CSV table of C-alpha atoms in Angstrom, one decimal:
chain,number,residue,atom,x,y,z
R,490,MET,CA,0.0,0.0,0.0
R,491,ASN,CA,1.5,3.3,-1.1
R,492,ALA,CA,1.2,6.6,0.8
R,493,GLU,CA,-1.8,7.8,-1.3
R,494,GLU,CA,-3.7,4.5,-0.8
R,495,ALA,CA,-3.0,4.7,2.9
R,496,LEU,CA,-4.3,8.2,3.2
R,497,SER,CA,-7.4,7.3,1.2
R,498,TRP,CA,-8.0,4.3,3.5
R,499,ILE,CA,-7.7,6.6,6.5
R,500,VAL,CA,-10.2,9.0,5.0
R,501,GLU,CA,-12.7,6.3,4.3
R,502,GLU,CA,-12.2,4.8,7.8
R,503,VAL,CA,-12.7,8.2,9.5
R,504,ILE,CA,-15.9,8.9,7.5
R,505,ARG,CA,-17.2,5.4,8.3
R,506,ARG,CA,-16.6,6.0,12.0
R,507,LEU,CA,-18.2,9.4,11.9
R,508,GLN,CA,-21.3,7.9,10.2
R,509,SER,CA,-21.4,5.1,12.8
R,510,ARG,CA,-21.4,7.6,15.6
R,511,ARG,CA,-24.6,9.2,14.3
R,512,LYS,CA,-26.2,5.7,14.1
R,513,ARG,CA,-26.4,5.1,17.9
R,514,ALA,CA,-29.8,4.7,19.5
R,515,LEU,CA,-31.5,3.4,22.6
R,516,VAL,CA,-34.4,1.2,21.5
R,517,ILE,CA,-37.1,1.1,24.3
R,518,PHE,CA,-39.8,-1.6,24.3
R,519,THR,CA,-42.7,-1.0,26.6
R,520,GLY,CA,-45.4,-3.6,27.2
R,521,GLY,CA,-47.5,-2.8,24.2
R,522,ALA,CA,-48.3,-5.8,22.0
R,523,ILE,CA,-50.1,-3.8,19.3
R,524,GLY,CA,-47.7,-2.9,16.6
R,525,TYR,CA,-44.9,-5.1,17.9
R,526,LYS,CA,-45.0,-7.5,14.9
R,527,GLU,CA,-44.8,-4.5,12.5
R,528,ALA,CA,-42.0,-2.9,14.4
R,529,ILE,CA,-39.6,-5.8,14.5
R,530,PRO,CA,-38.7,-5.8,10.8
R,531,GLN,CA,-38.2,-2.0,11.1
R,532,VAL,CA,-35.7,-2.4,13.9
R,533,LYS,CA,-33.9,-5.2,12.0
R,534,SER,CA,-33.6,-2.9,9.0
R,535,LEU,CA,-31.8,-0.4,11.2
R,536,ILE,CA,-29.4,-3.1,12.4
R,537,LYS,CA,-28.7,-4.2,8.8
R,538,ASP,CA,-28.1,-0.6,8.0
R,539,GLY,CA,-25.2,-0.5,10.5
R,540,TRP,CA,-26.9,1.0,13.5
R,541,ASN,CA,-25.5,0.4,16.9
R,542,LEU,CA,-28.6,-0.3,19.0
R,543,ARG,CA,-28.9,-0.8,22.7
R,544,ILE,CA,-32.1,-2.7,23.3
R,545,LEU,CA,-34.1,-2.1,26.6
R,546,LEU,CA,-37.2,-3.8,27.9
R,547,SER,CA,-39.4,-2.2,30.5
R,548,ASN,CA,-40.7,-4.5,33.3
R,549,SER,CA,-44.0,-4.8,31.4
R,550,ALA,CA,-42.2,-5.6,28.1
R,551,GLU,CA,-40.2,-8.2,29.9
R,552,TYR,CA,-43.4,-9.9,30.9
R,553,VAL,CA,-45.5,-9.3,27.8
R,554,LEU,CA,-42.8,-9.8,25.1
R,555,THR,CA,-40.0,-11.6,27.0
R,556,PRO,CA,-36.3,-11.0,26.4
R,557,GLN,CA,-35.8,-14.3,24.6
R,558,LEU,CA,-38.5,-13.5,22.0
R,559,VAL,CA,-37.0,-10.1,21.3
R,560,LYS,CA,-33.5,-11.5,21.1
R,561,ASP,CA,-34.6,-14.2,18.7
R,562,GLN,CA,-36.7,-12.0,16.5
R,563,LEU,CA,-34.1,-9.2,16.3
R,564,GLU,CA,-31.3,-11.7,16.0
R,565,VAL,CA,-29.3,-9.9,18.7
R,566,ASP,CA,-27.2,-11.4,21.5
R,567,GLU,CA,-28.2,-9.0,24.3
R,568,VAL,CA,-31.2,-7.1,25.6
R,569,ILE,CA,-31.3,-5.1,28.8
R,570,VAL,CA,-34.2,-5.6,31.2
R,571,GLU,CA,-35.3,-2.9,33.6
R,572,SER,CA,-34.4,-4.8,36.7
R,573,GLU,CA,-30.7,-4.9,35.6
R,574,VAL,CA,-30.4,-1.1,35.2
R,575,LYS,CA,-28.3,0.7,37.8
R,576,GLY,CA,-28.5,4.2,36.4
R,577,LEU,CA,-29.8,6.2,33.5
R,578,ARG,CA,-26.7,7.8,32.0
R,579,PRO,CA,-25.0,4.5,31.0
R,580,LEU,CA,-28.1,3.7,29.0
R,581,TYR,CA,-28.2,6.8,26.8
R,582,GLY,CA,-25.0,8.9,27.4
R,583,ASP,CA,-23.5,7.9,24.0
R,584,VAL,CA,-26.7,7.7,21.9
R,585,ASN,CA,-28.2,10.3,19.5
R,586,TYR,CA,-31.7,8.8,19.3
R,587,PHE,CA,-34.4,7.1,21.4
R,588,ILE,CA,-36.5,4.7,19.3
R,589,ILE,CA,-39.7,3.3,20.9
R,590,PRO,CA,-41.2,0.5,18.8
R,591,THR,CA,-44.0,-0.1,21.3
R,592,LEU,CA,-45.3,2.8,23.4
R,593,THR,CA,-48.2,1.9,25.7
R,594,LEU,CA,-51.0,4.3,26.4
R,595,ASN,CA,-50.0,4.3,30.0
R,596,SER,CA,-46.5,5.5,29.3
R,597,ALA,CA,-47.6,8.0,26.7
R,598,VAL,CA,-50.0,9.7,29.1
R,599,LYS,CA,-47.4,9.8,31.9
R,600,ILE,CA,-44.9,11.4,29.6
R,601,ALA,CA,-47.4,13.9,28.4
R,602,ILE,CA,-48.3,15.1,31.8
R,603,GLY,CA,-44.7,15.0,33.1
R,604,ILE,CA,-44.8,12.0,35.4
R,605,ALA,CA,-41.4,10.3,35.5
R,606,ASP,CA,-42.0,7.4,38.0
R,607,THR,CA,-40.8,4.5,35.8
R,608,LEU,CA,-37.5,3.9,34.0
R,609,VAL,CA,-39.1,4.5,30.6
R,610,THR,CA,-40.9,7.7,31.5
R,611,ASN,CA,-37.7,9.0,33.3
R,612,LEU,CA,-35.6,8.2,30.3
R,613,VAL,CA,-37.9,10.0,27.9
R,614,ALA,CA,-38.1,13.0,30.3
R,615,HIS,CA,-34.3,13.2,30.2
R,616,GLY,CA,-34.4,12.8,26.4
R,617,ILE,CA,-36.9,15.6,26.0
R,618,MET,CA,-34.9,18.0,28.3
R,619,GLU,CA,-31.6,17.1,26.7
R,620,GLY,CA,-32.8,17.5,23.1
R,621,ILE,CA,-32.4,13.9,22.1
R,622,SER,CA,-34.4,13.0,19.0
R,623,ILE,CA,-37.2,10.6,19.9
R,624,ILE,CA,-39.2,8.5,17.4
R,625,ALA,CA,-42.0,6.3,18.7
R,626,ALA,CA,-44.5,4.0,17.2
R,627,LYS,CA,-48.0,5.1,18.2
R,628,ASP,CA,-49.9,1.8,17.4
R,629,ALA,CA,-50.2,0.7,21.0
R,630,CYS,CA,-51.2,4.2,22.4
R,631,ASP,CA,-53.6,5.3,19.6
R,632,LEU,CA,-57.2,4.5,20.6
R,633,LYS,CA,-58.1,4.7,16.9
R,634,ASN,CA,-55.7,2.0,15.9
R,635,SER,CA,-57.5,-0.6,13.7
R,636,THR,CA,-56.1,-3.5,15.6
R,637,ARG,CA,-57.5,-2.1,18.9
R,638,LEU,CA,-60.9,-1.4,17.2
R,639,ASN,CA,-61.0,-5.0,15.8
R,640,MET,CA,-60.4,-6.3,19.3
R,641,GLY,CA,-63.8,-4.8,20.4
R,642,MET,CA,-62.5,-1.6,21.8
R,643,ASN,CA,-64.6,0.5,19.4
R,644,LYS,CA,-67.1,2.0,21.8
R,645,THR,CA,-64.9,4.6,23.4
R,646,PRO,CA,-66.8,7.8,24.3
R,647,ALA,CA,-65.9,10.8,22.2
R,648,ALA,CA,-64.8,12.8,25.3
R,649,TYR,CA,-62.3,10.1,26.3
R,650,LEU,CA,-61.0,9.9,22.8
R,651,SER,CA,-60.5,13.6,22.7
R,652,VAL,CA,-58.5,13.6,26.0
R,653,MET,CA,-56.2,10.8,24.8
R,654,GLU,CA,-55.6,12.5,21.5
R,655,GLU,CA,-54.7,15.6,23.3
R,656,TYR,CA,-52.0,13.7,25.2
R,657,LEU,CA,-50.6,12.4,22.0
R,658,ASN,CA,-50.6,15.9,20.6
R,659,ARG,CA,-48.6,17.0,23.6
R,660,LEU,CA,-46.0,14.4,22.9
R,661,GLU,CA,-45.6,15.8,19.4
R,662,ALA,CA,-45.4,19.3,20.8
R,663,TYR,CA,-42.5,18.1,23.0
R,664,GLY,CA,-40.7,17.0,19.8
R,665,ILE,CA,-41.5,13.3,19.9
R,666,LYS,CA,-42.1,12.0,16.4
R,667,LEU,CA,-45.1,9.6,16.5
R,668,VAL,CA,-45.4,7.3,13.5
R,669,ASP,CA,-47.0,4.0,12.5
R,670,ALA,CA,-44.9,1.0,13.5
R,671,GLU,CA,-44.5,0.0,9.9
R,672,ASP,CA,-42.9,3.4,9.1
R,673,LEU,CA,-40.4,3.3,12.0
R,674,TYR,CA,-37.3,2.8,9.8
R,675,LYS,CA,-38.3,5.4,7.3
R,676,ALA,CA,-39.1,7.9,10.1
R,677,THR,CA,-35.8,7.3,11.8
R,678,ILE,CA,-33.8,7.9,8.7
R,679,GLU,CA,-35.8,11.0,8.0
R,680,GLU,CA,-35.0,12.3,11.5
R,681,VAL,CA,-31.3,11.6,11.0
R,682,ASN,CA,-31.2,13.5,7.8
R,683,TYR,CA,-33.2,16.4,9.4
R,684,SER,CA,-31.0,16.5,12.4
R,685,TYR,CA,-27.8,16.4,10.4
R,686,LYS,CA,-29.1,19.2,8.1
R,687,ASN,CA,-30.0,21.3,11.1
R,688,GLN,CA,-26.6,21.0,12.6
R,689,HIS,CA,-25.2,23.0,9.7
R,690,THR,CA,-28.0,25.5,9.3
R,691,GLY,CA,-26.5,29.0,9.4
R,692,LYS,CA,-23.0,27.9,8.7
R,693,ALA,CA,-21.1,28.9,5.6
R,694,THR,CA,-19.9,26.2,3.2
R,695,GLN,CA,-16.6,26.0,1.5
R,696,GLU,CA,-16.1,23.7,-1.6
R,697,PHE,CA,-12.5,22.4,-1.4
R,698,THR,CA,-11.1,21.5,-4.8
R,699,LYS,CA,-7.4,20.9,-4.1
R,700,LYS,CA,-6.0,17.4,-4.1
R,701,VAL,CA,-4.9,17.5,-0.5
R,702,LEU,CA,-6.6,19.0,2.5
R,703,SER,CA,-4.2,20.2,5.1
R,704,ARG,CA,-4.2,21.5,8.7
R,705,THR,CA,-3.9,25.1,7.4
R,706,ASP,CA,-7.1,24.6,5.3
R,707,ILE,CA,-8.9,23.4,8.5
R,708,ILE,CA,-7.9,26.4,10.5
R,709,LYS,CA,-9.1,28.7,7.7
R,710,ALA,CA,-12.4,27.0,7.6
R,711,LYS,CA,-12.7,27.4,11.4
R,712,GLU,CA,-12.0,31.1,11.1
R,713,ALA,CA,-14.8,31.4,8.5
R,714,ASP,CA,-17.1,29.2,10.7
R,715,ALA,CA,-17.6,27.0,7.6
R,716,VAL,CA,-18.4,23.4,6.7
R,717,LEU,CA,-15.9,21.9,4.2
R,718,TYR,CA,-17.1,20.0,1.3
R,719,VAL,CA,-14.4,17.9,-0.4
R,720,ASN,CA,-14.3,15.6,-3.4
R,721,PRO,CA,-14.3,11.9,-2.8
R,722,SER,CA,-10.8,11.8,-4.3
R,723,THR,CA,-9.5,14.5,-2.0
R,724,ILE,CA,-6.7,13.3,0.3
R,725,VAL,CA,-7.3,14.4,3.9
R,726,THR,CA,-4.1,14.2,6.0
R,727,SER,CA,-4.2,12.6,9.4
R,728,LEU,CA,-3.1,15.9,10.9
R,729,ALA,CA,-6.0,17.7,9.2
R,730,HIS,CA,-8.5,15.2,10.5
R,731,ASP,CA,-7.1,15.5,14.1
R,732,THR,CA,-7.3,19.3,13.8
R,733,ALA,CA,-10.8,19.2,12.5
R,734,ARG,CA,-11.9,17.0,15.3
R,735,GLU,CA,-10.2,19.1,17.9
R,736,ILE,CA,-11.6,22.5,16.8
R,737,GLY,CA,-15.0,21.3,15.5
R,738,VAL,CA,-14.7,21.7,11.7
R,739,LYS,CA,-17.0,19.4,9.7
R,740,ILE,CA,-15.5,17.7,6.6
R,741,LEU,CA,-18.2,16.3,4.3
R,742,GLN,CA,-17.9,14.5,0.9
R,743,LYS,CA,-19.7,16.0,-2.0
């Protein structure tokens, strides 16, 4: 491997690692069975897409869904159950997203009115206050869900429906993205793209056309508060990468 090939490999590896950092999520299963079957393929698609997922089961999810079932269906080696959790920060300190494939009505209402008396509601409260993106499947907490209606729960008074809908509206007002379970993968990718775009809103952009990106170029970009766009063939020196990381300059491929 010559020097140019080595540098190209370093660039590709750094980009891969940067992308993988953005693909970290805490996946929280509550005890809702409605929508579970539809959500599982969505979570598996994220895994196949290279996401690093930490899987958590609430006490009710451990009972209703069981850890072994979730392991088998997601084809993962480990899931965390609520009884094993010693603290919140180790669960979510290194993730960028909360994904909730099954959100029960009970948890949804508690979150809406600010009650954080369970692990799940406490986690989500922290996520809301810390600006973590949260995507949740609404199947199990939507009283108008067709599965629920077909189970005979189709005689709900209008006043009760209205109150429950208002709670879901509050969740969305808090920034939680509520979607159908079958759209969970698509919604997550859209949220990633939206968040990534928002990170650079207001920043200038610089198109870099030289063959080699150096430390000096990084410093100039920092002074201009700019995001650097480079060609796929551009060689980025290791010193340039280190400097960009240290001073917070984004290097993106065109």
